[in-house]
Amino acid sequence: VDYLLKPVEADRLAETVARVEARAADRTSEEARPSVSARDAYLDRVADLLESLEDRAQPAAIPPAAEEADYLRQLSLPGRDRFTVVPVHRLVAAEVQDGLTSLYILDEGEALTVTRHVVTHPLDALEARLDPTHYMRVHRSALVNLDHIREMVSWFSGRYKLLLSGGHEVLASRSRSRALRDRLSL
């Protein structure tokens, strides 16, 4: 009778339902016609479907305080026989290499050094839990803390080499170098 594509518009769906009803009315056989109660149930189901689609189309309003609460404040870093808990602001960068996610954590103390910790969760999961006002994906395999960028060195093909706190370095991709430059208002 018709072919509908998402997102389904209420007017278009109503037009399709009207066509179906018109075809059903044109049929001469009583068996082919849906009973009144079946048709009402069908229309109720279509109305419920439309309402559900409208609810999904509108983003849920989340209060700002609830959003902030979802971001990580601490990281648990696995050790030999224990977990070390560090505040998330000490995370300088996270990188994936050969399928392993490495977190580079700024050590406490007078000398600024970075320690590498290998974790099991993927970079995408970590990125989703970090506050995007402080962290940015600068390469498909690298995420950096914007507060720890000390220098941005122009590199080949419009890319930037990021010099971070503790001497750690990350190479940003070309497209994300542009986004990083825009974000830092350079």
Short mmCIF file of N, CA and C in Angstrom, two decimals, residues 17-166:
data_model
loop_
_atom_site.label_atom_id
_atom_site.label_comp_id
_atom_site.label_asym_id
_atom_site.label_seq_id
_atom_site.Cartn_x
_atom_site.Cartn_y
_atom_site.Cartn_z
N VAL A 17 -2.69 5.05 6.56
CA VAL A 17 -3.76 4.33 7.25
C VAL A 17 -5.08 4.55 6.51
N ALA A 18 -5.31 5.77 6.03
CA ALA A 18 -6.55 6.06 5.28
C ALA A 18 -6.61 5.24 4.00
N ARG A 19 -5.47 5.10 3.32
CA ARG A 19 -5.43 4.26 2.11
C ARG A 19 -5.76 2.82 2.40
N VAL A 20 -5.21 2.30 3.51
CA VAL A 20 -5.48 0.91 3.89
C VAL A 20 -6.97 0.73 4.18
N GLU A 21 -7.52 1.68 4.92
CA GLU A 21 -8.95 1.59 5.23
C GLU A 21 -9.80 1.66 3.97
N ALA A 22 -9.41 2.51 3.02
CA ALA A 22 -10.17 2.65 1.77
C ALA A 22 -10.11 1.35 0.97
N ARG A 23 -8.96 0.73 0.91
CA ARG A 23 -8.85 -0.54 0.18
C ARG A 23 -9.67 -1.63 0.86
N ALA A 24 -9.64 -1.63 2.19
CA ALA A 24 -10.41 -2.64 2.91
C ALA A 24 -11.91 -2.45 2.67
N ALA A 25 -12.35 -1.20 2.58
CA ALA A 25 -13.77 -0.91 2.35
C ALA A 25 -14.19 -1.31 0.94
N ASP A 26 -13.26 -1.22 -0.01
CA ASP A 26 -13.57 -1.56 -1.40
C ASP A 26 -13.75 -3.06 -1.62
N ARG A 27 -13.19 -3.82 -0.76
CA ARG A 27 -13.29 -5.28 -0.94
C ARG A 27 -14.74 -5.72 -0.76
N THR A 28 -15.15 -6.63 -1.58
CA THR A 28 -16.54 -7.07 -1.53
C THR A 28 -16.78 -8.15 -0.49
N SER A 29 -15.78 -8.88 -0.20
CA SER A 29 -15.97 -9.99 0.74
C SER A 29 -15.94 -9.49 2.18
N GLU A 30 -16.85 -9.95 2.98
CA GLU A 30 -16.94 -9.56 4.39
C GLU A 30 -15.75 -10.10 5.17
N GLU A 31 -15.15 -11.22 4.72
CA GLU A 31 -14.01 -11.83 5.43
C GLU A 31 -12.79 -10.94 5.36
N ALA A 32 -12.63 -10.22 4.28
CA ALA A 32 -11.44 -9.40 4.11
C ALA A 32 -11.48 -8.13 4.96
N ARG A 33 -12.68 -7.71 5.33
CA ARG A 33 -12.80 -6.49 6.13
C ARG A 33 -12.49 -6.77 7.59
N PRO A 34 -11.66 -5.90 8.18
CA PRO A 34 -11.41 -6.09 9.61
C PRO A 34 -12.64 -5.69 10.40
N SER A 35 -12.84 -6.34 11.51
CA SER A 35 -13.96 -5.99 12.37
C SER A 35 -13.72 -4.62 12.97
N VAL A 36 -14.77 -3.99 13.44
CA VAL A 36 -14.66 -2.64 14.01
C VAL A 36 -13.71 -2.64 15.20
N SER A 37 -13.82 -3.64 16.05
CA SER A 37 -12.97 -3.67 17.24
C SER A 37 -11.51 -3.90 16.86
N ALA A 38 -11.27 -4.70 15.85
CA ALA A 38 -9.88 -4.94 15.42
C ALA A 38 -9.30 -3.67 14.81
N ARG A 39 -10.12 -2.93 14.05
CA ARG A 39 -9.65 -1.68 13.45
C ARG A 39 -9.36 -0.65 14.52
N ASP A 40 -10.20 -0.56 15.54
CA ASP A 40 -9.97 0.38 16.63
C ASP A 40 -8.68 0.05 17.39
N ALA A 41 -8.47 -1.24 17.60
CA ALA A 41 -7.25 -1.68 18.28
C ALA A 41 -6.02 -1.31 17.44
N TYR A 42 -6.16 -1.47 16.12
CA TYR A 42 -5.07 -1.14 15.20
C TYR A 42 -4.77 0.36 15.26
N LEU A 43 -5.80 1.18 15.22
CA LEU A 43 -5.62 2.63 15.26
C LEU A 43 -5.03 3.08 16.60
N ASP A 44 -5.44 2.42 17.69
CA ASP A 44 -4.85 2.73 18.99
C ASP A 44 -3.36 2.41 19.01
N ARG A 45 -3.02 1.29 18.40
CA ARG A 45 -1.61 0.88 18.33
C ARG A 45 -0.79 1.87 17.49
N VAL A 46 -1.35 2.34 16.38
CA VAL A 46 -0.68 3.33 15.55
C VAL A 46 -0.50 4.63 16.33
N ALA A 47 -1.51 5.04 17.08
CA ALA A 47 -1.40 6.26 17.89
C ALA A 47 -0.31 6.11 18.94
N ASP A 48 -0.23 4.94 19.58
CA ASP A 48 0.81 4.70 20.56
C ASP A 48 2.19 4.76 19.91
N LEU A 49 2.30 4.19 18.71
CA LEU A 49 3.56 4.20 17.98
C LEU A 49 3.98 5.63 17.66
N LEU A 50 3.06 6.43 17.20
CA LEU A 50 3.37 7.83 16.89
C LEU A 50 3.83 8.58 18.14
N GLU A 51 3.15 8.35 19.25
CA GLU A 51 3.53 9.00 20.50
C GLU A 51 4.93 8.58 20.93
N SER A 52 5.23 7.31 20.77
CA SER A 52 6.55 6.80 21.12
C SER A 52 7.63 7.43 20.24
N LEU A 53 7.35 7.55 18.94
CA LEU A 53 8.31 8.17 18.03
C LEU A 53 8.55 9.63 18.38
N GLU A 54 7.50 10.35 18.76
CA GLU A 54 7.66 11.75 19.15
C GLU A 54 8.49 11.88 20.42
N ASP A 55 8.28 10.97 21.37
CA ASP A 55 9.05 11.00 22.62
C ASP A 55 10.53 10.76 22.35
N ARG A 56 10.83 9.85 21.42
CA ARG A 56 12.23 9.56 21.12
C ARG A 56 12.89 10.69 20.35
N ALA A 57 12.11 11.41 19.57
CA ALA A 57 12.67 12.51 18.77
C ALA A 57 13.08 13.68 19.64
N GLN A 58 12.44 13.85 20.80
CA GLN A 58 12.77 14.96 21.68
C GLN A 58 13.79 14.47 22.71
N PRO A 59 14.95 15.17 22.81
CA PRO A 59 15.95 14.75 23.80
C PRO A 59 15.41 14.95 25.21
N ALA A 60 15.76 14.03 26.06
CA ALA A 60 15.32 14.13 27.45
C ALA A 60 16.04 15.29 28.12
N ALA A 61 15.30 16.04 28.88
CA ALA A 61 15.88 17.17 29.59
C ALA A 61 16.56 16.65 30.84
N ILE A 62 17.88 16.83 30.88
CA ILE A 62 18.66 16.39 32.04
C ILE A 62 19.18 17.64 32.73
N PRO A 63 18.92 17.79 33.99
CA PRO A 63 19.43 18.97 34.68
C PRO A 63 20.95 18.97 34.67
N PRO A 64 21.60 20.16 34.58
CA PRO A 64 23.06 20.23 34.52
C PRO A 64 23.75 19.53 35.67
N ALA A 65 23.18 19.59 36.86
CA ALA A 65 23.81 18.93 38.01
C ALA A 65 23.88 17.43 37.81
N ALA A 66 22.85 16.84 37.18
CA ALA A 66 22.86 15.40 36.94
C ALA A 66 23.90 15.03 35.90
N GLU A 67 24.09 15.90 34.88
CA GLU A 67 25.09 15.62 33.86
C GLU A 67 26.49 15.61 34.48
N GLU A 68 26.79 16.60 35.30
CA GLU A 68 28.11 16.69 35.91
C GLU A 68 28.38 15.49 36.82
N ALA A 69 27.35 14.98 37.47
CA ALA A 69 27.53 13.85 38.37
C ALA A 69 27.92 12.58 37.62
N ASP A 70 27.58 12.50 36.34
CA ASP A 70 27.89 11.31 35.56
C ASP A 70 29.35 11.24 35.13
N TYR A 71 30.07 12.36 35.16
CA TYR A 71 31.46 12.35 34.74
C TYR A 71 32.34 11.77 35.84
N LEU A 72 33.39 11.11 35.40
CA LEU A 72 34.33 10.54 36.36
C LEU A 72 35.03 11.64 37.14
N ARG A 73 35.22 11.38 38.43
CA ARG A 73 36.01 12.29 39.26
C ARG A 73 37.30 11.62 39.68
N GLN A 74 37.30 10.28 39.66
CA GLN A 74 38.49 9.52 40.06
C GLN A 74 38.66 8.34 39.10
N LEU A 75 39.89 7.90 39.00
CA LEU A 75 40.22 6.72 38.20
C LEU A 75 40.81 5.66 39.11
N SER A 76 40.43 4.42 38.89
CA SER A 76 41.02 3.30 39.63
C SER A 76 42.03 2.64 38.71
N LEU A 77 43.30 2.69 39.10
CA LEU A 77 44.37 2.16 38.27
C LEU A 77 44.86 0.83 38.85
N PRO A 78 44.82 -0.23 38.03
CA PRO A 78 45.23 -1.53 38.56
C PRO A 78 46.74 -1.60 38.77
N GLY A 79 47.11 -2.23 39.88
CA GLY A 79 48.51 -2.49 40.19
C GLY A 79 48.70 -3.99 40.36
N ARG A 80 49.80 -4.38 40.95
CA ARG A 80 50.04 -5.83 41.13
C ARG A 80 49.03 -6.46 42.07
N ASP A 81 48.85 -5.87 43.23
CA ASP A 81 47.94 -6.47 44.20
C ASP A 81 46.94 -5.45 44.76
N ARG A 82 46.78 -4.32 44.07
CA ARG A 82 45.87 -3.29 44.56
C ARG A 82 45.48 -2.35 43.44
N PHE A 83 44.52 -1.52 43.73
CA PHE A 83 44.11 -0.45 42.83
C PHE A 83 44.52 0.87 43.44
N THR A 84 45.07 1.73 42.63
CA THR A 84 45.42 3.08 43.08
C THR A 84 44.34 4.02 42.56
N VAL A 85 43.81 4.85 43.43
CA VAL A 85 42.76 5.79 43.05
C VAL A 85 43.39 7.17 42.92
N VAL A 86 43.22 7.78 41.73
CA VAL A 86 43.78 9.11 41.48
C VAL A 86 42.67 10.03 40.97
N PRO A 87 42.75 11.32 41.26
CA PRO A 87 41.75 12.24 40.72
C PRO A 87 41.89 12.33 39.20
N VAL A 88 40.79 12.49 38.53
CA VAL A 88 40.77 12.45 37.07
C VAL A 88 41.55 13.62 36.46
N HIS A 89 41.71 14.73 37.18
CA HIS A 89 42.44 15.87 36.62
C HIS A 89 43.92 15.55 36.41
N ARG A 90 44.43 14.48 37.02
CA ARG A 90 45.82 14.07 36.80
C ARG A 90 46.00 13.24 35.53
N LEU A 91 44.91 12.88 34.88
CA LEU A 91 45.00 12.15 33.61
C LEU A 91 45.47 13.13 32.54
N VAL A 92 46.65 12.90 32.01
CA VAL A 92 47.23 13.76 30.99
C VAL A 92 46.72 13.35 29.61
N ALA A 93 46.73 12.03 29.35
CA ALA A 93 46.30 11.52 28.04
C ALA A 93 45.93 10.06 28.18
N ALA A 94 45.15 9.59 27.22
CA ALA A 94 44.82 8.17 27.10
C ALA A 94 45.03 7.80 25.64
N GLU A 95 45.71 6.68 25.42
CA GLU A 95 46.02 6.28 24.05
C GLU A 95 45.81 4.78 23.88
N VAL A 96 45.46 4.41 22.66
CA VAL A 96 45.33 2.99 22.32
C VAL A 96 46.44 2.65 21.35
N GLN A 97 47.16 1.58 21.66
CA GLN A 97 48.20 1.09 20.77
C GLN A 97 48.23 -0.42 20.86
N ASP A 98 48.14 -1.06 19.72
CA ASP A 98 48.12 -2.53 19.64
C ASP A 98 47.00 -3.13 20.48
N GLY A 99 45.86 -2.46 20.51
CA GLY A 99 44.70 -2.98 21.23
C GLY A 99 44.71 -2.75 22.72
N LEU A 100 45.73 -2.09 23.26
CA LEU A 100 45.80 -1.81 24.69
C LEU A 100 45.56 -0.33 24.95
N THR A 101 44.73 -0.04 25.94
CA THR A 101 44.49 1.34 26.33
C THR A 101 45.45 1.70 27.44
N SER A 102 46.22 2.75 27.22
CA SER A 102 47.17 3.23 28.22
C SER A 102 46.74 4.59 28.73
N LEU A 103 46.76 4.74 30.04
CA LEU A 103 46.47 6.02 30.67
C LEU A 103 47.79 6.61 31.15
N TYR A 104 48.01 7.87 30.84
CA TYR A 104 49.22 8.55 31.25
C TYR A 104 48.84 9.52 32.37
N ILE A 105 49.30 9.19 33.58
CA ILE A 105 48.92 9.91 34.79
C ILE A 105 50.09 10.75 35.28
N LEU A 106 49.81 12.02 35.59
CA LEU A 106 50.82 12.91 36.12
C LEU A 106 51.11 12.53 37.56
N ASP A 107 52.37 12.26 37.86
CA ASP A 107 52.76 11.87 39.22
C ASP A 107 52.75 13.09 40.14
N GLU A 108 52.48 12.84 41.40
CA GLU A 108 52.54 13.91 42.38
C GLU A 108 53.99 14.09 42.79
N GLY A 109 54.34 15.30 43.15
CA GLY A 109 55.71 15.56 43.57
C GLY A 109 56.26 16.77 42.86
N GLU A 110 57.50 17.09 43.18
CA GLU A 110 58.12 18.28 42.60
C GLU A 110 58.45 18.09 41.13
N ALA A 111 59.01 16.94 40.77
CA ALA A 111 59.37 16.68 39.38
C ALA A 111 58.11 16.22 38.63
N LEU A 112 57.81 16.90 37.54
CA LEU A 112 56.65 16.52 36.74
C LEU A 112 57.00 15.34 35.85
N THR A 113 56.50 14.19 36.21
CA THR A 113 56.70 12.99 35.40
C THR A 113 55.36 12.33 35.17
N VAL A 114 55.30 11.51 34.14
CA VAL A 114 54.07 10.82 33.77
C VAL A 114 54.32 9.33 33.87
N THR A 115 53.35 8.62 34.44
CA THR A 115 53.43 7.16 34.56
C THR A 115 52.35 6.55 33.67
N ARG A 116 52.73 5.48 32.96
CA ARG A 116 51.80 4.78 32.07
C ARG A 116 51.12 3.64 32.83
N HIS A 117 49.79 3.57 32.69
CA HIS A 117 49.01 2.49 33.30
C HIS A 117 48.15 1.86 32.21
N VAL A 118 48.22 0.55 32.07
CA VAL A 118 47.42 -0.16 31.08
C VAL A 118 46.11 -0.58 31.74
N VAL A 119 44.99 -0.29 31.06
CA VAL A 119 43.67 -0.63 31.57
C VAL A 119 42.93 -1.47 30.54
N THR A 120 41.84 -2.08 30.96
CA THR A 120 41.12 -2.99 30.08
C THR A 120 39.99 -2.33 29.30
N HIS A 121 39.49 -1.19 29.74
CA HIS A 121 38.34 -0.60 29.05
C HIS A 121 38.77 0.17 27.80
N PRO A 122 37.91 0.21 26.81
CA PRO A 122 38.25 0.89 25.55
C PRO A 122 38.23 2.41 25.70
N LEU A 123 38.88 3.07 24.77
CA LEU A 123 38.99 4.52 24.78
C LEU A 123 37.62 5.18 24.65
N ASP A 124 36.73 4.60 23.85
CA ASP A 124 35.39 5.16 23.68
C ASP A 124 34.64 5.21 25.01
N ALA A 125 34.74 4.15 25.80
CA ALA A 125 34.06 4.11 27.10
C ALA A 125 34.63 5.16 28.04
N LEU A 126 35.93 5.33 28.02
CA LEU A 126 36.56 6.35 28.87
C LEU A 126 36.14 7.74 28.42
N GLU A 127 36.15 7.99 27.13
CA GLU A 127 35.76 9.30 26.60
C GLU A 127 34.33 9.66 26.99
N ALA A 128 33.44 8.69 26.97
CA ALA A 128 32.04 8.94 27.32
C ALA A 128 31.88 9.35 28.78
N ARG A 129 32.79 8.92 29.63
CA ARG A 129 32.69 9.21 31.06
C ARG A 129 33.47 10.44 31.50
N LEU A 130 34.25 11.06 30.60
CA LEU A 130 35.04 12.23 30.94
C LEU A 130 34.32 13.51 30.51
N ASP A 131 34.55 14.58 31.25
CA ASP A 131 33.92 15.87 30.97
C ASP A 131 34.49 16.45 29.67
N PRO A 132 33.65 16.65 28.66
CA PRO A 132 34.15 17.13 27.37
C PRO A 132 34.67 18.57 27.40
N THR A 133 34.42 19.30 28.47
CA THR A 133 35.00 20.64 28.56
C THR A 133 36.49 20.59 28.88
N HIS A 134 36.96 19.45 29.40
CA HIS A 134 38.37 19.31 29.75
C HIS A 134 39.11 18.28 28.89
N TYR A 135 38.40 17.36 28.27
CA TYR A 135 39.04 16.29 27.51
C TYR A 135 38.56 16.30 26.07
N MET A 136 39.48 16.01 25.16
CA MET A 136 39.14 16.01 23.74
C MET A 136 39.86 14.88 23.02
N ARG A 137 39.16 14.24 22.10
CA ARG A 137 39.74 13.21 21.25
C ARG A 137 40.52 13.93 20.16
N VAL A 138 41.83 13.79 20.13
CA VAL A 138 42.67 14.47 19.15
C VAL A 138 43.12 13.54 18.03
N HIS A 139 42.83 12.29 18.19
CA HIS A 139 43.16 11.27 17.19
C HIS A 139 42.24 10.10 17.50
N ARG A 140 41.99 9.24 16.51
CA ARG A 140 41.10 8.11 16.81
C ARG A 140 41.67 7.22 17.90
N SER A 141 42.98 7.33 18.14
CA SER A 141 43.59 6.50 19.17
C SER A 141 44.15 7.33 20.33
N ALA A 142 43.75 8.60 20.44
CA ALA A 142 44.31 9.42 21.52
C ALA A 142 43.29 10.44 22.03
N LEU A 143 43.30 10.59 23.34
CA LEU A 143 42.43 11.53 24.05
C LEU A 143 43.34 12.31 24.99
N VAL A 144 43.18 13.65 25.03
CA VAL A 144 44.05 14.44 25.90
C VAL A 144 43.25 15.33 26.83
N ASN A 145 43.87 15.67 27.94
CA ASN A 145 43.33 16.64 28.89
C ASN A 145 43.79 18.01 28.40
N LEU A 146 42.85 18.86 28.01
CA LEU A 146 43.19 20.17 27.46
C LEU A 146 43.95 21.04 28.47
N ASP A 147 43.74 20.79 29.75
CA ASP A 147 44.43 21.57 30.78
C ASP A 147 45.92 21.23 30.86
N HIS A 148 46.32 20.10 30.28
CA HIS A 148 47.72 19.68 30.35
C HIS A 148 48.49 19.95 29.06
N ILE A 149 47.88 20.61 28.09
CA ILE A 149 48.61 20.96 26.86
C ILE A 149 49.54 22.13 27.18
N ARG A 150 50.83 21.93 26.99
CA ARG A 150 51.82 22.97 27.25
C ARG A 150 52.24 23.67 25.97
N GLU A 151 52.32 22.91 24.86
CA GLU A 151 52.71 23.49 23.57
C GLU A 151 52.04 22.70 22.46
N MET A 152 51.78 23.42 21.35
CA MET A 152 51.29 22.79 20.13
C MET A 152 52.29 23.13 19.04
N VAL A 153 52.98 22.11 18.55
CA VAL A 153 54.01 22.32 17.54
C VAL A 153 53.44 21.94 16.18
N SER A 154 53.56 22.86 15.20
CA SER A 154 53.09 22.55 13.85
C SER A 154 53.86 21.34 13.33
N TRP A 155 53.13 20.41 12.74
CA TRP A 155 53.71 19.17 12.27
C TRP A 155 53.38 19.03 10.79
N PHE A 156 53.68 17.92 10.21
CA PHE A 156 53.45 17.69 8.79
C PHE A 156 51.96 17.60 8.48
N SER A 157 51.59 18.02 7.27
CA SER A 157 50.23 17.87 6.72
C SER A 157 49.17 18.57 7.57
N GLY A 158 49.49 19.69 8.18
CA GLY A 158 48.51 20.44 8.94
C GLY A 158 48.16 19.84 10.28
N ARG A 159 49.01 18.96 10.77
CA ARG A 159 48.77 18.34 12.07
C ARG A 159 49.56 19.07 13.14
N TYR A 160 49.23 18.75 14.40
CA TYR A 160 49.96 19.32 15.53
C TYR A 160 50.52 18.20 16.38
N LYS A 161 51.71 18.45 16.89
CA LYS A 161 52.30 17.59 17.91
C LYS A 161 52.06 18.31 19.22
N LEU A 162 51.37 17.62 20.14
CA LEU A 162 51.02 18.23 21.42
C LEU A 162 52.05 17.84 22.47
N LEU A 163 52.64 18.83 23.10
CA LEU A 163 53.57 18.60 24.20
C LEU A 163 52.77 18.82 25.48
N LEU A 164 52.65 17.77 26.27
CA LEU A 164 51.80 17.78 27.46
C LEU A 164 52.61 17.84 28.73
N SER A 165 51.95 18.04 29.83
CA SER A 165 52.60 18.04 31.14
C SER A 165 53.37 16.74 31.34
N GLY A 166 54.49 16.83 32.01
CA GLY A 166 55.29 15.65 32.29
C GLY A 166 56.10 15.17 31.10
#
